[in-house]
XYZ file of C-alpha atoms in Angstrom:
409
model
C 25.938 87.465 -51.659
C 22.222 86.877 -51.349
C 22.471 83.827 -53.553
C 25.182 82.360 -51.310
C 23.103 83.127 -48.253
C 20.104 81.539 -49.896
C 22.224 78.513 -50.812
C 23.424 78.207 -47.260
C 19.917 78.603 -45.940
C 18.557 76.141 -48.465
C 21.307 73.648 -47.603
C 20.553 73.923 -43.968
C 16.876 73.437 -44.684
C 17.639 70.311 -46.742
C 19.832 68.860 -44.007
C 17.134 69.515 -41.399
C 14.576 67.737 -43.535
C 16.727 64.683 -43.856
C 17.341 64.623 -40.057
C 13.645 64.864 -39.370
C 12.961 62.073 -41.804
C 15.583 59.879 -40.173
C 14.100 60.626 -36.755
C 10.614 59.696 -37.952
C 12.042 56.482 -39.414
C 13.682 55.602 -36.119
C 10.428 56.197 -34.262
C 8.545 54.032 -36.722
C 11.123 51.240 -36.457
C 11.081 51.530 -32.689
C 7.300 51.289 -32.713
C 7.409 48.270 -35.019
C 10.047 46.642 -32.785
C 7.907 47.277 -29.725
C 4.932 45.646 -31.445
C 7.110 42.703 -32.531
C 8.448 42.213 -29.008
C 4.936 42.438 -27.607
C 3.751 39.738 -30.015
C 6.759 37.574 -29.192
C 6.071 37.971 -25.462
C 2.416 37.091 -25.964
C 3.381 33.957 -27.922
C 5.891 33.046 -25.230
C 3.297 33.571 -22.509
C 0.776 31.427 -24.391
C 3.232 28.521 -24.475
C 4.243 28.685 -20.811
C 2.383 25.898 -18.937
C 1.424 28.138 -16.043
C 0.178 31.529 -14.899
C 2.406 34.609 -15.290
C 1.756 37.279 -12.678
C 2.945 40.520 -11.107
C 2.128 40.888 -7.416
C 2.618 44.091 -5.399
C 2.966 44.071 -1.605
C 2.464 47.466 0.043
C 4.021 48.669 3.321
C 0.659 48.211 5.103
C 0.864 44.465 4.149
C -1.997 44.751 1.676
C -1.413 43.353 -1.806
C -2.837 43.249 -5.299
C -2.101 41.700 -8.673
C -1.044 44.308 -11.218
C -0.953 41.689 -13.971
C -2.253 38.148 -14.426
C -2.040 36.074 -17.598
C -5.146 34.541 -19.123
C -4.156 31.019 -17.974
C -5.386 31.945 -14.487
C -8.895 30.695 -15.234
C -7.710 27.242 -16.261
C -5.049 27.020 -13.561
C -6.860 28.231 -10.436
C -10.442 28.844 -11.592
C -10.335 32.663 -11.441
C -10.248 35.132 -14.334
C -7.367 37.627 -14.646
C -9.860 40.480 -14.213
C -11.187 39.028 -10.964
C -7.674 38.622 -9.552
C -6.522 42.113 -10.486
C -9.705 43.549 -8.973
C -9.447 41.600 -5.694
C -6.264 39.796 -4.601
C -8.201 38.503 -1.600
C -9.822 35.944 -3.907
C -6.439 34.295 -4.286
C -5.679 34.408 -0.563
C -8.949 32.595 0.154
C -7.865 29.738 -2.124
C -4.753 29.001 -0.061
C -5.048 25.872 2.069
C -5.563 26.881 5.739
C -2.476 24.876 6.768
C -0.302 26.806 4.269
C -1.683 30.327 4.659
C 0.540 31.428 7.544
C 3.640 30.005 5.897
C 2.795 31.820 2.641
C 2.462 35.192 4.356
C 5.659 34.729 6.381
C 7.622 33.674 3.311
C 6.310 36.615 1.287
C 7.143 39.172 3.968
C 10.590 37.668 4.556
C 11.343 37.753 0.851
C 10.270 41.392 0.653
C 13.238 42.169 2.896
C 15.882 39.857 1.446
C 14.966 40.432 -2.242
C 16.263 36.947 -3.025
C 14.584 34.753 -5.664
C 11.345 33.396 -4.195
C 10.331 29.716 -4.528
C 7.506 28.066 -2.645
C 5.268 25.021 -3.005
C 1.731 25.826 -1.951
C -1.608 24.033 -1.733
C -4.731 25.707 -3.100
C -8.285 24.463 -2.658
C -9.931 24.634 -6.097
C -13.625 23.705 -6.217
C -13.218 21.627 -3.067
C -10.154 19.755 -4.342
C -6.654 20.250 -2.965
C -4.053 20.919 -5.653
C -0.325 21.684 -5.438
C 1.356 24.697 -7.081
C 4.952 25.811 -7.488
C 5.486 29.586 -7.077
C 8.605 31.079 -8.677
C 9.205 34.838 -8.644
C 11.867 37.509 -8.289
C 11.133 40.613 -6.148
C 12.192 44.176 -6.895
C 11.575 47.475 -5.067
C 8.591 49.498 -6.218
C 7.538 53.074 -5.448
C 6.780 54.252 -1.893
C 8.341 51.216 -0.221
C 6.239 48.642 -2.058
C 7.732 45.410 -3.438
C 6.719 43.856 -6.729
C 7.156 40.176 -7.660
C 7.195 39.071 -11.272
C 6.831 35.355 -11.536
C 5.185 32.151 -12.620
C 2.795 29.647 -11.000
C 2.869 25.987 -12.141
C 0.427 23.205 -11.292
C 2.548 20.372 -9.788
C -0.290 18.219 -8.435
C 0.596 15.267 -10.682
C 4.234 15.448 -9.589
C 3.311 15.598 -5.899
C 0.971 12.617 -6.271
C 3.749 10.693 -8.018
C 6.157 11.606 -5.209
C 3.610 10.491 -2.608
C 3.120 7.198 -4.439
C 6.878 6.733 -4.660
C 7.254 7.348 -0.924
C 4.521 4.814 -0.160
C 6.041 2.288 -2.544
C 9.529 2.829 -1.149
C 8.231 2.482 2.405
C 6.382 -0.697 1.477
C 9.417 -2.229 -0.222
C 11.642 -1.206 2.684
C 9.244 -2.885 5.102
C 9.143 -6.048 3.020
C 12.925 -6.079 2.809
C 13.761 -5.344 6.436
C 10.935 -7.262 8.148
C 11.039 -10.337 5.932
C 11.913 -13.431 8.004
C 13.765 -14.892 5.029
C 17.358 -13.827 4.358
C 17.420 -11.282 1.515
C 20.362 -9.276 0.240
C 21.081 -6.984 -2.698
C 24.156 -7.088 -4.919
C 25.489 -4.473 -7.313
C 25.840 -5.302 -11.001
C 29.221 -6.907 -10.279
C 27.904 -9.320 -7.633
C 29.146 -7.566 -4.488
C 26.856 -7.303 -1.475
C 25.682 -3.732 -0.839
C 22.676 -4.221 1.480
C 21.016 -7.009 3.437
C 18.264 -7.499 5.984
C 18.898 -8.649 9.531
C 17.807 -12.223 8.798
C 20.597 -12.520 6.249
C 23.587 -11.868 8.492
C 23.903 -15.287 10.079
C 23.115 -17.061 6.819
C 25.848 -15.308 4.857
C 28.388 -16.059 7.568
C 27.846 -19.726 6.819
C 28.859 -19.198 3.208
C 31.822 -16.882 3.419
C 33.964 -15.560 6.243
C 33.554 -11.797 6.534
C 30.462 -11.875 4.323
C 29.042 -8.696 5.812
C 31.925 -6.682 4.405
C 32.973 -8.288 1.177
C 30.769 -11.148 0.061
C 30.416 -11.585 -3.710
C 28.046 -14.207 -5.064
C 30.080 -14.626 -8.239
C 33.071 -15.677 -6.107
C 31.143 -18.028 -3.794
C 33.066 -21.319 -3.759
C 29.984 -23.432 -2.981
C 28.054 -22.013 -5.907
C 30.990 -22.687 -8.198
C 31.658 -26.218 -6.893
C 27.993 -27.241 -7.127
C 27.755 -26.059 -10.732
C 25.482 -23.032 -10.339
C 27.936 -20.246 -11.223
C 26.979 -20.185 -14.922
C 23.298 -20.050 -13.942
C 23.905 -17.046 -11.684
C 25.994 -15.265 -14.335
C 23.049 -15.434 -16.751
C 21.031 -13.283 -14.326
C 23.752 -10.618 -14.221
C 23.947 -10.686 -18.026
C 20.291 -9.691 -18.341
C 18.457 -12.963 -17.922
C 15.421 -13.709 -15.795
C 15.268 -14.982 -12.212
C 16.694 -18.421 -11.410
C 16.089 -20.891 -8.579
C 18.318 -23.700 -7.330
C 19.062 -25.772 -4.225
C 22.418 -25.125 -2.599
C 23.909 -27.518 -0.064
C 25.937 -26.386 2.921
C 28.077 -29.101 4.496
C 28.297 -27.195 7.796
C 25.588 -28.170 10.253
C 26.497 -25.481 12.802
C 25.205 -27.348 15.851
C 21.933 -28.505 14.341
C 20.944 -32.086 13.683
C 22.740 -35.301 14.594
C 25.881 -36.934 13.298
C 25.048 -38.546 9.999
C 22.201 -36.118 9.232
C 22.171 -34.672 5.711
C 23.824 -31.292 5.153
C 21.828 -28.078 5.268
C 19.977 -27.185 2.080
C 19.106 -23.656 0.943
C 16.549 -22.787 -1.701
C 18.206 -19.844 -3.505
C 16.449 -17.315 -5.748
C 18.501 -14.827 -7.779
C 16.455 -12.102 -9.515
C 17.640 -9.121 -11.618
C 16.650 -5.468 -11.162
C 16.692 -3.625 -14.503
C 16.552 0.022 -15.528
C 14.416 1.594 -18.259
C 16.816 0.353 -20.943
C 16.632 -3.216 -19.657
C 20.158 -3.188 -18.238
C 20.791 -4.986 -14.952
C 21.615 -2.491 -12.198
C 21.255 -4.757 -9.169
C 20.472 -8.328 -8.250
C 18.258 -9.504 -5.373
C 19.243 -12.782 -3.708
C 16.887 -14.666 -1.382
C 17.813 -17.652 0.777
C 15.347 -20.087 2.298
C 16.750 -22.745 4.608
C 14.613 -25.790 3.770
C 16.698 -28.296 5.741
C 14.035 -28.872 8.389
C 11.303 -29.066 5.777
C 13.210 -31.700 3.806
C 13.922 -33.595 7.026
C 10.218 -33.481 7.971
C 9.235 -34.631 4.485
C 11.689 -37.528 4.750
C 10.232 -38.503 8.132
C 6.740 -38.261 6.713
C 7.671 -40.513 3.814
C 9.170 -43.020 6.279
C 6.025 -42.937 8.418
C 3.825 -43.453 5.372
C 6.035 -46.332 4.222
C 5.726 -48.013 7.616
C 1.942 -47.656 7.572
C 1.658 -48.926 4.007
C 3.783 -52.011 4.727
C 2.546 -52.814 8.242
C 1.502 -56.424 8.960
C -2.036 -55.459 10.043
C -4.884 -53.734 8.228
C -5.032 -49.959 8.796
C -8.004 -47.867 7.696
C -8.802 -44.146 7.889
C -12.586 -43.655 8.164
C -14.565 -40.501 7.404
C -16.863 -39.159 10.123
C -19.779 -39.653 10.336
C -20.733 -41.288 7.004
C -18.231 -44.161 7.349
C -16.471 -43.684 4.008
C -13.043 -45.306 3.672
C -10.579 -42.463 3.108
C -7.401 -44.519 2.916
C -6.089 -48.026 3.617
C -2.703 -49.720 3.638
C -1.511 -52.603 1.475
C -2.418 -55.288 4.044
C -6.020 -54.018 4.255
C -6.336 -54.129 0.455
C -4.945 -57.686 0.262
C -7.087 -58.982 3.150
C -10.283 -57.771 1.477
C -9.267 -58.438 -2.132
C -9.694 -54.822 -3.333
C -7.359 -52.410 -5.010
C -6.777 -49.135 -3.161
C -8.947 -47.281 -5.677
C -11.773 -49.770 -5.211
C -11.531 -49.787 -1.422
C -11.580 -45.989 -1.049
C -14.812 -45.938 -3.067
C -16.560 -48.022 -0.390
C -17.994 -47.400 3.084
C -17.887 -49.402 6.337
C -21.277 -50.908 5.424
C -19.710 -52.518 2.316
C -16.977 -54.324 4.288
C -18.656 -54.931 7.692
C -22.011 -56.756 7.432
C -22.701 -56.339 11.166
C -23.293 -52.578 10.911
C -26.502 -50.886 9.943
C -26.590 -47.116 9.587
C -28.342 -46.762 12.933
C -25.966 -49.067 14.801
C -22.996 -47.379 13.137
C -24.055 -43.944 14.364
C -24.522 -45.271 17.905
C -21.128 -46.975 17.750
C -19.381 -43.832 16.548
C -21.046 -41.780 19.271
C -19.574 -44.110 21.903
C -16.146 -44.058 20.231
C -16.034 -40.253 20.098
C -17.025 -40.020 23.754
C -14.180 -42.310 24.830
C -11.808 -41.192 22.020
C -11.571 -44.812 20.823
C -11.972 -48.427 21.854
C -11.854 -52.086 20.731
C -14.574 -54.189 19.062
C -14.835 -57.623 17.490
C -16.804 -57.831 14.253
C -16.769 -59.335 10.745
C -15.144 -58.169 7.492
C -16.493 -59.141 4.094
C -14.106 -59.705 1.192
C -14.706 -58.685 -2.408
C -15.706 -62.281 -3.242
C -18.384 -62.207 -0.520
C -16.623 -64.414 2.051
C -16.276 -63.132 5.593
C -13.772 -63.489 8.419
C -13.691 -62.351 12.048
C -11.557 -59.363 13.051
C -10.602 -57.504 16.180
C -10.551 -53.739 15.514
C -8.683 -51.149 17.579
C -10.294 -47.732 16.964
C -8.552 -44.429 17.699
C -10.220 -40.978 17.395
C -7.752 -38.093 16.978
C -8.400 -34.373 16.745
C -6.123 -32.389 14.457
C -6.554 -28.673 13.685
C -10.135 -28.713 14.923
C -11.222 -31.796 12.986
C -11.732 -35.393 14.162
C -9.980 -38.258 12.378
C -10.724 -41.958 12.886
C -8.142 -44.727 12.429
C -8.974 -48.430 12.650
C -6.385 -51.221 13.051
C -7.958 -54.579 12.138
C -6.443 -57.997 12.970
C -7.736 -61.242 11.453
C -8.676 -63.536 14.424
C -9.784 -66.553 12.370
C -7.060 -68.753 13.953
C -8.247 -67.885 17.432
C-alpha cells in the first residue's frame, strides 16, 4: 500500500521533472530564436540603403522618434541619439517650402491610417537633397499614432529626372520650332509625329500623308533608286543623305524650270541594345539654292568670257583680287600671275600717292571713268579707258574696273 503510494508519488515526481525540463528547453529555444531573429533584423537593417525609423505623433501634435537606425548620420547628418532626444532637429532640416506640406500630410495620414509616401527636400549642410519617405501608421496608446518606415536618399534620381525634363524640353523645342520639315517614323516606316513645317512638304509626296504616309512605300523614293538605301537605316545602319526630285512645282518657278529638289536625311534612333526603334526624317528644299547657284555660275561665266577686261581691285592697297579671261590675255599674264600683282604693276601712270587721291575721288562719287595706260607682261603699253564702279556689300566696299583698249581710237 505504501509502496504503491510511493510509486505513484515517485512517478508523478518524475513526470513533473520531465515537464519542467521541456519547459526550460522551450524557453531556451525561444530565447535563441529571439536572438537569431534580432541578428537577422540587424543584418537586414545594415543592408537597407536608407534610414529605418519609428515616429510617434501625439494628440497635441508633438512628435518624437522612438527608434532611428544608425544610417541616420550618413543619410541626414544627425546621429540616432540626437534624433531620439529631439525630433525638432529633423523638422528644422525640412526645406521651408515643404514644411507645411509635410505636416499636413502627416496629420492627414494619422486619420486615414493608409500607407504613407512622400517626397521631401531636406537642407543638409546648406545643400538641398531629396528624400523618399515610406511608412505605415498604426494606432498607439492614448490616441497617439506610430509610423514605422524607411527614408531613402533620391537626390541622384531627382537630378536625373530634372535633366531628362530639360533634355526632353530642349528636343521638343528643336523639333517643333525647327523651320525645316522633320518627321518621325516607327520601326516599320509609318509616320507617327511631325512638326508644323513638315505638313505641306509631305502633302507633295503622298496624298493623305498626315494620316498614313510610310517612307518605305513612297513611290518617288522607289523610282529614284533610294529605297534600298532607306531600308539599310531601318535595318540598323547609320544615317543616310540623298537628293530627291519632285516633279511637281506647285506654283513656283516658270515653265521649263527644273523640278523641285529635296535634300533628305534619314537617321535611326536606337535603344540600349542597338535595335532601331524609330527613324527621324528631315527634308530641306534646296530648289531655290540650286537655282541661285546655277544663276551664279551663269553670271560668273558671262564675266569670265566677256569681250572687255574686268578687274576686281582691293581697297585701298590696289591689289588685283580677280580678273576675267580677256584681262589676262590683254596683259599676257595667267590668272595666278595677275592676282599676285597690284595696280602699280599694270598701270605705270599711278604712284602710291596719286592712287590714294584717285581712290578717294572714286569712293566719294561711287565710281567714274578715266583714261590711262596698261603695261603688258613683256613691258609694252597700250592706252585704255577704264569704267570704275564702287559697290558696298554687307558693310564692305568692292571696286570693279572695266577696261577697254582704245589703241585704234
